[in-house]
Coordinates of C-alpha atoms in Angstrom, one line a residue:
Chain A
M1 CA -11.8 -9.4 23.9
T2 CA -15.4 -10.6 24.1
E3 CA -16.6 -7.2 25.1
S4 CA -15.5 -5.6 21.9
R5 CA -17.5 -8.0 19.8
Q6 CA -20.9 -6.6 18.9
A7 CA -22.8 -9.8 19.0
V8 CA -26.4 -9.8 18.0
T9 CA -28.1 -13.1 18.2
S10 CA -31.2 -13.2 16.1
D11 CA -34.4 -15.1 17.0
V12 CA -34.2 -17.0 13.7
D13 CA -30.9 -18.8 14.3
A14 CA -28.1 -18.8 16.7
M15 CA -25.4 -17.5 14.4
R16 CA -23.3 -14.8 16.0
R17 CA -23.4 -11.6 13.9
E18 CA -20.8 -8.7 14.2
E19 CA -19.8 -5.6 12.4
H20 CA -16.2 -4.3 12.1
D21 CA -14.3 -1.7 10.2
L22 CA -11.5 -4.0 9.1
V23 CA -11.2 -7.8 9.0
V24 CA -7.8 -9.3 8.3
V25 CA -7.8 -12.9 7.1
G26 CA -4.5 -14.5 8.2
G27 CA -2.2 -13.7 11.2
G28 CA 1.2 -14.3 9.5
P29 CA 3.6 -11.5 8.7
A30 CA 1.3 -10.0 6.1
G31 CA -1.8 -9.9 8.3
L32 CA 0.2 -8.6 11.3
G33 CA 1.8 -5.8 9.2
A34 CA -1.5 -4.8 7.7
A35 CA -3.3 -4.6 11.0
Q36 CA -0.5 -2.7 12.6
A37 CA -0.4 -0.1 9.8
A38 CA -4.2 0.3 9.7
Y39 CA -4.3 0.9 13.5
D40 CA -1.5 3.4 13.3
E41 CA -3.4 5.3 10.6
G42 CA -6.3 5.7 13.0
V43 CA -8.6 2.6 12.6
D44 CA -9.1 0.8 15.9
D45 CA -11.9 -1.7 15.1
I46 CA -9.7 -4.4 13.6
V47 CA -10.1 -8.2 13.8
I48 CA -7.5 -10.7 12.8
L49 CA -8.8 -14.2 12.0
E50 CA -6.1 -16.9 12.2
R51 CA -6.6 -20.6 11.8
D52 CA -3.5 -21.7 13.7
F53 CA -3.2 -21.7 17.5
E54 CA -0.8 -18.8 17.5
L55 CA 0.1 -15.8 15.4
G56 CA 3.2 -15.5 13.2
G57 CA 2.4 -17.9 10.4
I58 CA 5.3 -19.7 8.7
L59 CA 7.9 -17.5 10.4
Q60 CA 7.5 -19.6 13.6
Q61 CA 9.0 -22.6 11.9
C62 CA 11.8 -20.6 10.1
V63 CA 14.2 -20.7 13.1
H64 CA 17.2 -19.7 10.9
P65 CA 18.6 -16.2 10.7
G66 CA 18.4 -14.0 7.7
F67 CA 15.2 -12.0 8.4
G68 CA 14.8 -8.3 9.1
L69 CA 17.9 -7.0 7.4
E70 CA 15.9 -4.5 5.4
Y71 CA 13.1 -3.6 7.9
F72 CA 15.0 -3.8 11.3
E73 CA 18.5 -3.4 9.8
E74 CA 19.6 -6.3 12.0
E75 CA 19.6 -10.0 11.3
L76 CA 16.8 -11.9 13.1
T77 CA 15.4 -15.4 13.1
G78 CA 11.9 -16.0 11.9
P79 CA 10.3 -16.3 15.4
E80 CA 12.1 -13.2 16.5
Y81 CA 10.8 -11.2 13.5
A82 CA 7.3 -12.5 14.2
Q83 CA 7.4 -11.7 17.8
E84 CA 8.0 -8.0 17.2
F85 CA 4.8 -7.8 15.2
I86 CA 2.8 -10.0 17.5
E87 CA 3.7 -7.7 20.4
N88 CA 2.9 -4.7 18.3
V89 CA -0.7 -5.8 17.5
A90 CA -1.2 -6.9 21.1
E91 CA -0.2 -3.5 22.4
R92 CA -2.6 -1.9 20.0
G93 CA -5.5 -4.0 21.3
V94 CA -6.3 -5.6 18.0
D95 CA -9.0 -8.3 18.4
I96 CA -7.2 -11.5 17.7
R97 CA -9.1 -14.7 17.1
L98 CA -7.0 -17.9 17.0
D99 CA -8.0 -21.4 16.0
T100 CA -10.5 -19.6 13.7
M101 CA -11.0 -20.7 10.2
V102 CA -12.5 -18.4 7.6
L103 CA -15.0 -20.3 5.5
E104 CA -16.1 -17.6 3.1
V105 CA -15.6 -14.0 2.1
T106 CA -18.4 -12.7 -0.1
H107 CA -18.0 -10.0 -2.7
D108 CA -20.0 -7.6 -0.5
R109 CA -17.5 -8.3 2.4
T110 CA -19.5 -10.6 4.6
V111 CA -17.0 -12.9 6.3
Y112 CA -18.0 -16.3 7.7
A113 CA -15.6 -17.7 10.3
V114 CA -15.8 -20.7 12.6
N115 CA -14.2 -21.7 15.8
D116 CA -14.9 -24.0 18.8
E117 CA -15.9 -21.2 21.1
D118 CA -18.3 -19.1 19.0
G119 CA -19.4 -21.6 16.3
V120 CA -20.0 -19.8 13.0
T121 CA -19.7 -16.0 13.1
E122 CA -21.0 -13.7 10.4
I123 CA -19.0 -10.5 10.2
D124 CA -20.1 -7.6 8.2
A125 CA -16.8 -5.8 7.3
E126 CA -16.2 -2.3 5.9
K127 CA -12.9 -3.5 4.5
V128 CA -11.3 -6.9 4.2
I129 CA -7.6 -7.6 3.8
L130 CA -6.7 -11.0 2.4
A131 CA -3.4 -12.2 3.9
M132 CA -3.6 -16.0 3.6
G133 CA -0.1 -16.5 2.4
C134 CA 0.9 -19.4 0.1
R135 CA 1.3 -23.1 0.2
E136 CA 3.9 -25.5 -1.2
R137 CA 3.7 -27.3 -4.6
T138 CA 3.3 -31.0 -4.0
R139 CA 4.4 -34.2 -5.7
D140 CA 1.0 -34.3 -7.5
A141 CA 1.7 -31.0 -9.1
L142 CA 5.0 -32.4 -10.5
D143 CA 3.6 -35.8 -11.7
I144 CA 6.7 -37.7 -10.6
P145 CA 6.0 -41.4 -11.6
G146 CA 6.5 -44.3 -9.2
S147 CA 4.9 -45.9 -6.2
R148 CA 3.3 -44.0 -3.4
P149 CA 5.3 -44.9 -0.2
A150 CA 5.6 -42.9 3.0
G151 CA 8.6 -40.6 3.2
I152 CA 7.7 -37.9 0.7
F153 CA 7.3 -34.5 2.3
T154 CA 7.3 -30.9 1.1
A155 CA 10.3 -29.1 2.6
G156 CA 8.1 -26.8 4.7
T157 CA 6.3 -29.8 6.3
A158 CA 9.6 -31.3 7.2
Q159 CA 10.7 -27.9 8.6
R160 CA 7.6 -27.8 10.8
L161 CA 8.2 -31.4 12.0
I162 CA 11.8 -30.8 12.9
N163 CA 11.6 -27.2 14.3
M164 CA 8.3 -27.2 16.0
E165 CA 7.4 -30.8 16.8
G166 CA 10.9 -32.2 17.2
K167 CA 10.5 -35.1 14.8
L168 CA 13.1 -36.0 12.2
P169 CA 11.2 -37.1 9.0
G170 CA 13.9 -39.6 7.9
E171 CA 17.5 -40.7 8.0
K172 CA 18.7 -40.5 4.4
A173 CA 17.2 -37.8 2.3
V174 CA 17.3 -36.5 -1.3
I175 CA 16.0 -32.9 -1.7
L176 CA 14.4 -31.9 -5.0
G177 CA 14.6 -28.2 -5.7
S178 CA 17.3 -25.8 -4.6
G179 CA 15.1 -22.8 -3.6
D180 CA 16.0 -21.3 -0.2
V181 CA 13.6 -23.6 1.7
G182 CA 15.3 -26.7 0.2
L183 CA 18.8 -25.4 1.0
I184 CA 17.9 -24.6 4.6
M185 CA 16.3 -28.0 5.0
A186 CA 19.5 -29.6 3.8
R187 CA 21.3 -28.0 6.7
H188 CA 18.6 -28.7 9.3
M189 CA 18.4 -32.4 8.2
H190 CA 22.2 -32.7 8.4
L191 CA 22.6 -31.0 11.7
E192 CA 19.8 -33.1 13.2
G193 CA 21.6 -36.2 12.3
A194 CA 20.2 -37.3 8.9
E195 CA 22.3 -37.8 5.8
V196 CA 21.5 -35.6 2.9
E197 CA 22.6 -37.4 -0.3
A198 CA 22.0 -34.6 -2.8
V199 CA 20.1 -31.5 -3.6
L200 CA 18.8 -31.8 -7.2
E201 CA 17.9 -28.7 -9.3
I202 CA 16.2 -28.9 -12.7
M203 CA 17.4 -25.4 -13.7
P204 CA 21.0 -24.8 -14.7
Y205 CA 21.4 -22.6 -11.6
T206 CA 20.2 -22.7 -8.0
G207 CA 16.9 -21.0 -7.0
G208 CA 18.3 -19.9 -3.7
I209 CA 20.6 -17.1 -2.6
T210 CA 24.4 -17.6 -2.6
R211 CA 24.6 -17.3 1.1
N212 CA 22.4 -20.3 1.6
V213 CA 24.4 -22.3 -1.0
V214 CA 27.5 -21.6 1.0
Q215 CA 26.2 -22.0 4.5
C216 CA 23.7 -24.8 4.0
L217 CA 25.4 -27.0 1.4
E218 CA 29.2 -26.2 1.0
D219 CA 29.7 -26.0 4.8
F220 CA 28.6 -29.7 5.1
D221 CA 29.8 -31.0 1.7
I222 CA 26.3 -31.7 0.5
P223 CA 26.3 -31.9 -3.3
L224 CA 24.1 -29.6 -5.5
R225 CA 23.4 -31.2 -8.8
T226 CA 21.9 -28.8 -11.4
Q227 CA 20.0 -29.9 -14.5
Q228 CA 19.0 -33.1 -12.8
T229 CA 15.6 -34.3 -11.6
I230 CA 13.9 -37.3 -10.0
T231 CA 12.2 -39.4 -12.7
E232 CA 10.9 -42.2 -10.4
I233 CA 10.4 -42.8 -6.7
H234 CA 10.8 -46.4 -5.5
G235 CA 9.5 -48.3 -2.4
N236 CA 6.3 -49.8 -1.2
D237 CA 5.7 -48.9 2.5
R238 CA 8.5 -46.4 2.7
V239 CA 10.7 -44.7 0.1
E240 CA 13.6 -46.9 -0.7
G241 CA 15.3 -44.8 -3.4
V242 CA 14.9 -42.5 -6.4
T243 CA 15.9 -42.6 -10.0
V244 CA 17.6 -39.4 -11.1
Q245 CA 18.2 -38.2 -14.6
E246 CA 19.9 -35.3 -16.3
V247 CA 17.7 -33.0 -18.2
D248 CA 18.2 -31.0 -21.4
D249 CA 17.6 -27.3 -21.9
D250 CA 13.9 -28.0 -22.4
F251 CA 13.8 -29.9 -19.0
E252 CA 13.3 -33.2 -20.8
P253 CA 15.1 -36.1 -19.2
I254 CA 18.1 -37.3 -21.3
P255 CA 17.9 -41.1 -21.9
G256 CA 20.9 -43.1 -20.7
T257 CA 21.8 -40.7 -17.9
E258 CA 19.7 -42.5 -15.2
Y259 CA 21.2 -43.4 -11.9
E260 CA 19.8 -44.5 -8.5
I261 CA 20.1 -42.9 -5.1
E262 CA 19.2 -45.0 -2.0
C263 CA 17.2 -42.9 0.5
D264 CA 14.2 -43.2 2.8
T265 CA 13.0 -39.6 2.4
V266 CA 12.3 -37.2 -0.4
L267 CA 11.9 -33.5 0.3
L268 CA 10.2 -31.4 -2.3
S269 CA 11.1 -27.7 -2.5
V270 CA 9.6 -26.9 -5.9
G271 CA 7.7 -23.7 -5.5
L272 CA 5.0 -21.9 -3.7
I273 CA 1.4 -21.2 -4.8
P274 CA -0.6 -18.3 -3.4
E275 CA -3.6 -19.6 -1.5
N276 CA -6.5 -17.9 -3.2
E277 CA -9.6 -20.2 -2.8
L278 CA -11.3 -17.6 -0.6
S279 CA -10.3 -14.8 -3.0
V280 CA -11.8 -16.5 -6.0
D281 CA -15.1 -17.2 -4.2
A282 CA -15.3 -13.5 -3.4
G283 CA -15.0 -12.7 -7.1
V284 CA -11.4 -11.6 -7.0
E285 CA -9.6 -11.7 -10.4
L286 CA -6.2 -13.5 -10.4
H287 CA -3.1 -12.6 -12.3
S288 CA -2.0 -15.4 -14.7
V289 CA 1.7 -15.2 -13.8
T290 CA 1.7 -14.5 -10.0
G291 CA -1.3 -16.6 -9.2
G292 CA -2.4 -13.8 -6.9
P293 CA -5.0 -11.1 -7.2
I294 CA -4.6 -8.2 -9.7
V295 CA -4.4 -5.1 -7.5
D296 CA -3.9 -1.4 -7.8
E297 CA -1.2 0.5 -5.8
T298 CA -3.3 0.4 -2.6
R299 CA -3.4 -3.4 -3.0
E300 CA -7.2 -3.2 -3.6
T301 CA -8.4 -6.0 -5.8
N302 CA -11.1 -5.7 -8.5
V303 CA -13.7 -6.3 -5.8
E304 CA -14.3 -3.0 -4.0
D305 CA -13.0 -2.8 -0.4
I306 CA -11.2 -6.2 -0.6
Y307 CA -7.4 -5.9 -0.4
A308 CA -4.6 -8.4 -0.6
C309 CA -1.0 -8.4 0.5
G310 CA 2.0 -10.7 1.2
N311 CA 2.4 -14.1 -0.3
V312 CA -1.3 -14.5 -1.2
L313 CA -0.6 -11.6 -3.7
H314 CA 2.7 -12.7 -5.1
V315 CA 5.5 -14.9 -3.6
H316 CA 8.1 -12.7 -1.9
D317 CA 11.8 -13.7 -1.5
V318 CA 12.2 -11.9 1.9
V319 CA 9.7 -11.2 4.6
D320 CA 10.8 -7.6 4.9
W321 CA 9.0 -6.9 1.6
V322 CA 5.9 -8.7 2.8
T323 CA 5.9 -6.3 5.8
E324 CA 6.4 -3.2 3.5
E325 CA 3.6 -4.3 1.2
S326 CA 1.2 -5.3 3.9
M327 CA 1.7 -1.9 5.5
I328 CA 0.8 -0.3 2.2
A329 CA -2.5 -2.3 2.2
G330 CA -3.3 -1.6 5.9
R331 CA -2.5 2.1 5.5
S332 CA -4.5 2.4 2.3
A333 CA -7.5 0.6 3.6
A334 CA -7.5 2.9 6.7
R335 CA -7.2 6.1 4.6
S336 CA -10.0 4.9 2.3
L337 CA -12.2 4.3 5.4
Q338 CA -11.5 7.9 6.5
D339 CA -12.2 9.3 3.0
R340 CA -8.7 10.6 2.7
V341 CA -8.1 9.4 -0.9
E342 CA -9.6 10.4 -4.2
T343 CA -10.2 7.9 -7.0
R344 CA -8.6 8.9 -10.3
K345 CA -11.0 9.5 -13.2
E346 CA -8.9 7.2 -15.3
P347 CA -6.5 4.8 -13.7
I348 CA -2.8 4.8 -14.8
E349 CA -2.1 1.4 -16.3
I350 CA 1.3 -0.1 -15.7
E351 CA 2.8 -2.1 -18.5
S352 CA 6.1 -3.9 -18.9
T353 CA 8.2 -5.5 -21.6
A354 CA 8.8 -9.2 -22.0
K355 CA 12.0 -8.9 -20.0
L356 CA 10.0 -8.6 -16.8
R357 CA 8.0 -11.5 -15.6
Y358 CA 5.5 -9.4 -13.6
V359 CA 4.9 -6.1 -11.9
V360 CA 2.9 -5.4 -8.8
P361 CA 0.7 -3.2 -8.8
D362 CA -1.1 -3.5 -12.1
R363 CA -2.4 0.1 -12.1
I364 CA -2.5 3.3 -10.0
S365 CA -6.1 4.3 -9.3
T366 CA -6.0 6.7 -6.5
I367 CA -4.7 10.2 -5.5
D368 CA -3.5 10.2 -1.9
P369 CA -2.1 13.6 -0.7
D370 CA -0.3 11.8 2.2
R371 CA 1.7 9.6 -0.1
E372 CA 5.1 10.7 -1.4
E373 CA 6.1 7.8 -3.5
I374 CA 4.7 4.5 -4.9
P375 CA 7.0 1.5 -5.0
L376 CA 6.7 -0.8 -8.0
Y377 CA 7.7 -4.4 -7.4
M378 CA 8.9 -6.6 -10.3
R379 CA 10.8 -9.7 -11.2
V380 CA 13.0 -10.2 -14.3
H381 CA 12.6 -13.3 -16.5
A382 CA 16.2 -14.4 -16.6
P383 CA 19.4 -13.4 -14.8
M384 CA 20.9 -10.1 -16.2
E385 CA 23.9 -8.0 -15.3
D386 CA 24.5 -4.3 -15.4
V387 CA 21.0 -3.2 -16.3
F388 CA 18.8 -0.2 -15.8
V389 CA 15.2 -0.6 -15.1
T390 CA 13.5 2.4 -16.7
L391 CA 10.0 3.9 -16.2
S392 CA 8.5 5.9 -19.1
S393 CA 5.3 7.4 -20.1
G394 CA 4.5 8.3 -23.7
G395 CA 8.1 7.8 -24.7
E396 CA 9.4 10.1 -22.0
E397 CA 11.7 8.5 -19.4
L398 CA 10.6 9.4 -15.8
T399 CA 13.0 7.5 -13.6
R400 CA 15.4 4.6 -13.6
T401 CA 17.3 2.4 -11.2
F402 CA 20.5 0.5 -11.7
E403 CA 20.9 -3.2 -11.0
R404 CA 24.4 -4.7 -10.9
R405 CA 22.8 -8.1 -11.0
A406 CA 19.1 -8.8 -11.5
E407 CA 17.9 -12.4 -10.8
P408 CA 14.5 -13.9 -11.1
G409 CA 14.7 -14.8 -7.4
E410 CA 15.3 -11.3 -6.2
M411 CA 12.6 -8.7 -6.4
V412 CA 13.5 -5.3 -8.0
T413 CA 11.9 -2.2 -6.6
L414 CA 11.5 1.1 -8.4
N415 CA 10.0 4.0 -6.5
V416 CA 7.8 6.6 -8.4
D417 CA 7.3 10.1 -6.9
S418 CA 3.7 11.1 -6.5
D419 CA 4.6 14.4 -8.1
T420 CA 5.8 12.7 -11.3
L421 CA 2.3 11.2 -11.7
A422 CA 0.6 14.5 -11.7
E423 CA 1.8 15.5 -15.1
L424 CA 2.0 12.3 -17.2
P425 CA 1.9 12.6 -21.1
E426 CA -0.7 9.7 -21.0
P427 CA -2.3 7.6 -18.4
R428 CA 0.2 4.8 -18.9
L429 CA 3.5 3.8 -17.4
E430 CA 5.9 1.5 -19.2
L431 CA 8.7 -0.4 -17.5
D432 CA 11.7 -1.7 -19.5
V433 CA 15.1 -3.2 -18.8
V434 CA 18.1 -2.0 -20.8
Q435 CA 21.7 -2.9 -20.8
R436 CA 24.1 -0.2 -19.4
E437 CA 25.9 0.2 -22.8
E438 CA 22.6 0.8 -24.6
A439 CA 21.4 3.2 -22.0
Chain Y
M1 CA 53.9 -25.1 -0.6
T2 CA 51.4 -22.7 -2.0
E3 CA 47.8 -23.8 -2.6
T4 CA 44.7 -22.2 -4.0
V5 CA 41.5 -21.8 -1.9
S6 CA 38.2 -20.7 -3.5
I7 CA 35.7 -18.8 -1.4
T8 CA 32.4 -17.4 -2.5
C9 CA 31.6 -14.1 -0.9
I10 CA 28.2 -13.9 0.8
R11 CA 28.2 -10.2 1.8
C12 CA 25.9 -9.3 -1.0
P13 CA 23.8 -11.2 -3.7
I14 CA 26.5 -10.7 -6.3
G15 CA 28.5 -13.6 -4.8
C16 CA 32.0 -13.0 -6.1
D17 CA 34.2 -16.1 -6.4
I18 CA 37.4 -15.2 -4.7
E19 CA 40.6 -17.2 -5.2
L20 CA 43.3 -17.1 -2.4
E21 CA 46.8 -18.2 -2.8
V22 CA 48.0 -19.4 0.6
E23 CA 51.2 -20.8 2.1
D24 CA 51.5 -22.1 5.7
G25 CA 48.2 -20.5 6.6
E26 CA 49.3 -17.1 5.3
I27 CA 47.4 -15.4 2.5
L28 CA 49.9 -14.5 -0.4
S29 CA 47.3 -13.0 -2.8
L30 CA 43.6 -12.6 -3.3
E31 CA 41.8 -12.2 -6.5
G32 CA 38.2 -11.9 -7.8
A33 CA 36.6 -9.7 -5.2
D34 CA 34.6 -6.8 -6.7
C35 CA 34.9 -4.7 -3.5
I36 CA 36.7 -4.3 -0.2
Q37 CA 33.9 -6.1 1.6
G38 CA 34.6 -9.2 -0.4
E39 CA 38.3 -9.0 0.4
E40 CA 37.5 -8.7 4.1
Y41 CA 35.1 -11.6 4.0
A42 CA 37.6 -13.8 2.2
R43 CA 40.3 -13.1 4.8
E44 CA 37.9 -13.8 7.7
E45 CA 36.5 -16.8 6.1
F46 CA 39.9 -18.3 5.5
R47 CA 41.4 -17.5 8.9
N48 CA 38.4 -18.2 11.2
P49 CA 35.1 -19.1 9.5
T50 CA 32.2 -18.5 12.0
R51 CA 28.4 -19.1 11.8
V52 CA 25.3 -18.3 13.8
L53 CA 23.8 -21.7 14.7
P54 CA 20.0 -21.8 14.7
T55 CA 18.4 -24.9 16.2
T56 CA 15.8 -26.1 18.8
V57 CA 15.8 -27.5 22.4
R58 CA 13.3 -29.6 24.3
V59 CA 10.7 -27.8 26.5
T60 CA 8.5 -29.4 29.2
G61 CA 5.1 -27.9 30.0
G62 CA 5.0 -25.6 27.0
V63 CA 2.4 -25.0 24.2
L64 CA 5.0 -26.7 21.9
P65 CA 7.5 -29.4 22.7
Y66 CA 10.5 -27.5 21.4
V67 CA 11.7 -23.9 21.5
P68 CA 13.9 -22.3 18.8
V69 CA 17.3 -21.1 19.9
K70 CA 20.5 -19.6 18.4
T71 CA 24.0 -18.8 19.4
A72 CA 24.1 -15.2 20.6
E73 CA 27.2 -14.6 18.5
P74 CA 28.7 -16.5 15.6
I75 CA 30.7 -19.5 16.7
P76 CA 33.6 -21.3 14.8
K77 CA 32.2 -23.3 11.9
G78 CA 34.0 -26.4 13.1
K79 CA 32.0 -26.4 16.3
L80 CA 28.5 -26.4 14.8
E81 CA 28.0 -30.2 15.0
A82 CA 29.4 -30.5 18.5
A83 CA 27.1 -27.7 19.6
V84 CA 24.0 -29.4 18.2
E85 CA 25.0 -32.6 20.0
E86 CA 25.4 -30.8 23.3
L87 CA 22.0 -29.1 22.9
A88 CA 20.3 -32.5 22.3
T89 CA 20.8 -33.2 26.0
V90 CA 19.3 -29.9 27.1
E91 CA 15.7 -29.5 28.4
V92 CA 14.1 -26.4 29.7
E93 CA 10.8 -25.7 31.4
A94 CA 8.1 -23.4 30.1
P95 CA 7.5 -20.6 30.1
V96 CA 10.4 -19.4 28.0
E97 CA 11.0 -15.8 27.0
L98 CA 12.7 -14.5 23.9
G99 CA 16.4 -13.8 24.9
D100 CA 16.4 -16.2 27.8
V101 CA 19.9 -17.8 28.2
I102 CA 19.5 -21.5 27.7
V103 CA 23.2 -22.5 27.9
E104 CA 25.8 -19.9 29.1
N105 CA 28.8 -21.2 27.2
I106 CA 28.3 -23.6 24.4
C107 CA 31.2 -26.0 23.6
D108 CA 33.7 -23.7 25.4
T109 CA 33.2 -21.0 22.8
G110 CA 32.3 -18.4 25.4
V111 CA 29.1 -17.8 23.4
A112 CA 25.6 -18.3 25.0
I113 CA 22.6 -20.1 23.5
V114 CA 19.5 -17.9 23.7
A115 CA 15.8 -18.5 23.0
T116 CA 14.4 -16.8 19.9
R117 CA 10.7 -16.7 20.9
D118 CA 8.4 -16.6 23.8
L119 CA 7.0 -20.0 24.6
P120 CA 4.1 -19.9 27.1
A121 CA 3.3 -22.7 29.4
A122 CA 0.4 -24.9 28.3
E123 CA -2.8 -24.2 30.1
E124 CA -4.1 -27.8 30.3
G125 CA -1.6 -30.5 31.0
P126 CA 2.0 -30.3 29.8
V127 CA 3.0 -31.3 26.2
A128 CA 5.6 -34.0 26.5
A129 CA 8.8 -33.7 24.4
D130 CA 9.6 -36.9 22.5

């Protein structure tokens, strides 16, 4: 590993300096997929910088099955899914630096990283792929009133404690938020011997998939209470209980509906936020809805030669889509390094109606002769049934896809043929959602 | 006596609510499934509900104190809790490799418990399990 590093120690200071074709920030599923795809496309000078002591990211603590159904067409647990990609990058001889924290990425692609062995290293990179993932929303982000006792955890922290460190965070828990992580933690807590008093959800419906509602809650008679939230946390040294209230359609607590639940632990599963501090410092522009960078179809940001993929770009519901997307980023960065793509004179802007919450990418700005189609990823605003997602340009419909049921929690993909893009009426694509009857 | 059993299908994200009319463990009728998969699922789920159990077991001398494991095949739903209790007494030694059989026959189900990742031995001094 050390041999491949082109270290030049200057006389002025002892900082290690290196040059590489591709630096990937983050060794979770996105970073691994991007590195693998870039290598397979012909780039062999790749470095992955990972702050943890091992690769795999959050998958290592997701010991439950449900991963890989799309990509591997078999059902794997998180660690099994991760190990496939860890082995793949190792076989390809990718330079992997663990326990290494990236301090800064500059707009001209100088990457500063630090670890115990090398101290601070300055890497001059031709291309940078940002794959830092996301983190969990905390109690502070929710402003839940009450005291500040021990026993309040994000669901992911509790998951790491139980599955990797073998520590049960409490004996009697209330879970706020019914996204998949919250549901899965209800099952883990129960099976590890804790009582789960309730899962509370402020929305009228669960944020998780049906399968998890059945196998994590109904299997163990754990109640799911929708349109309810915690309005106060009690306890001094340790959580002693919570006040729960019903909420109206505007999520305002309804006076008179308060009741108490005795518990020693509160788990929060209330959303994920892309982790973009490094991106912002590099001058990367963020999207107001996704919280991630605004990118073109190659996953390149507004800063030339800096790409982003995975949950740092937008929060995905399944890891298989993270892999697909990060491979687009890795492949595209490699093809660009090899001068195999042409920049469009005018990018094709992608716009959508209010029925869609967001679409990735934001624009199509290259012509790549090796690319047959471009997937557009999007989320609807509210649940809808029997709809077509349509793609048009200048009033002319180009393609459509049917969705029996479209949910905000499940990403919709629409593929556009590269050939279609060659003869557009105008450099604009419009996405819409229409009911089957109207269509 | 006939009774009604409600089952939510999990074969796809649509999640059909299926109602079964049953008598003495026999299914008399089945309603609410949008497709044949849903009917199959409801029949299986009524007769013999099974689940894959994901959990962890203690490791000595590894880079982590626990290694994730799962049942190699789904086991009867009613045995999930007993299986977790049996696994609480199991301890393995690092290194562990993905697919290693940790327990050959969990709770007399005939199903093995297998490791779901590689867990290398720690280089300096073992990490003790709690």
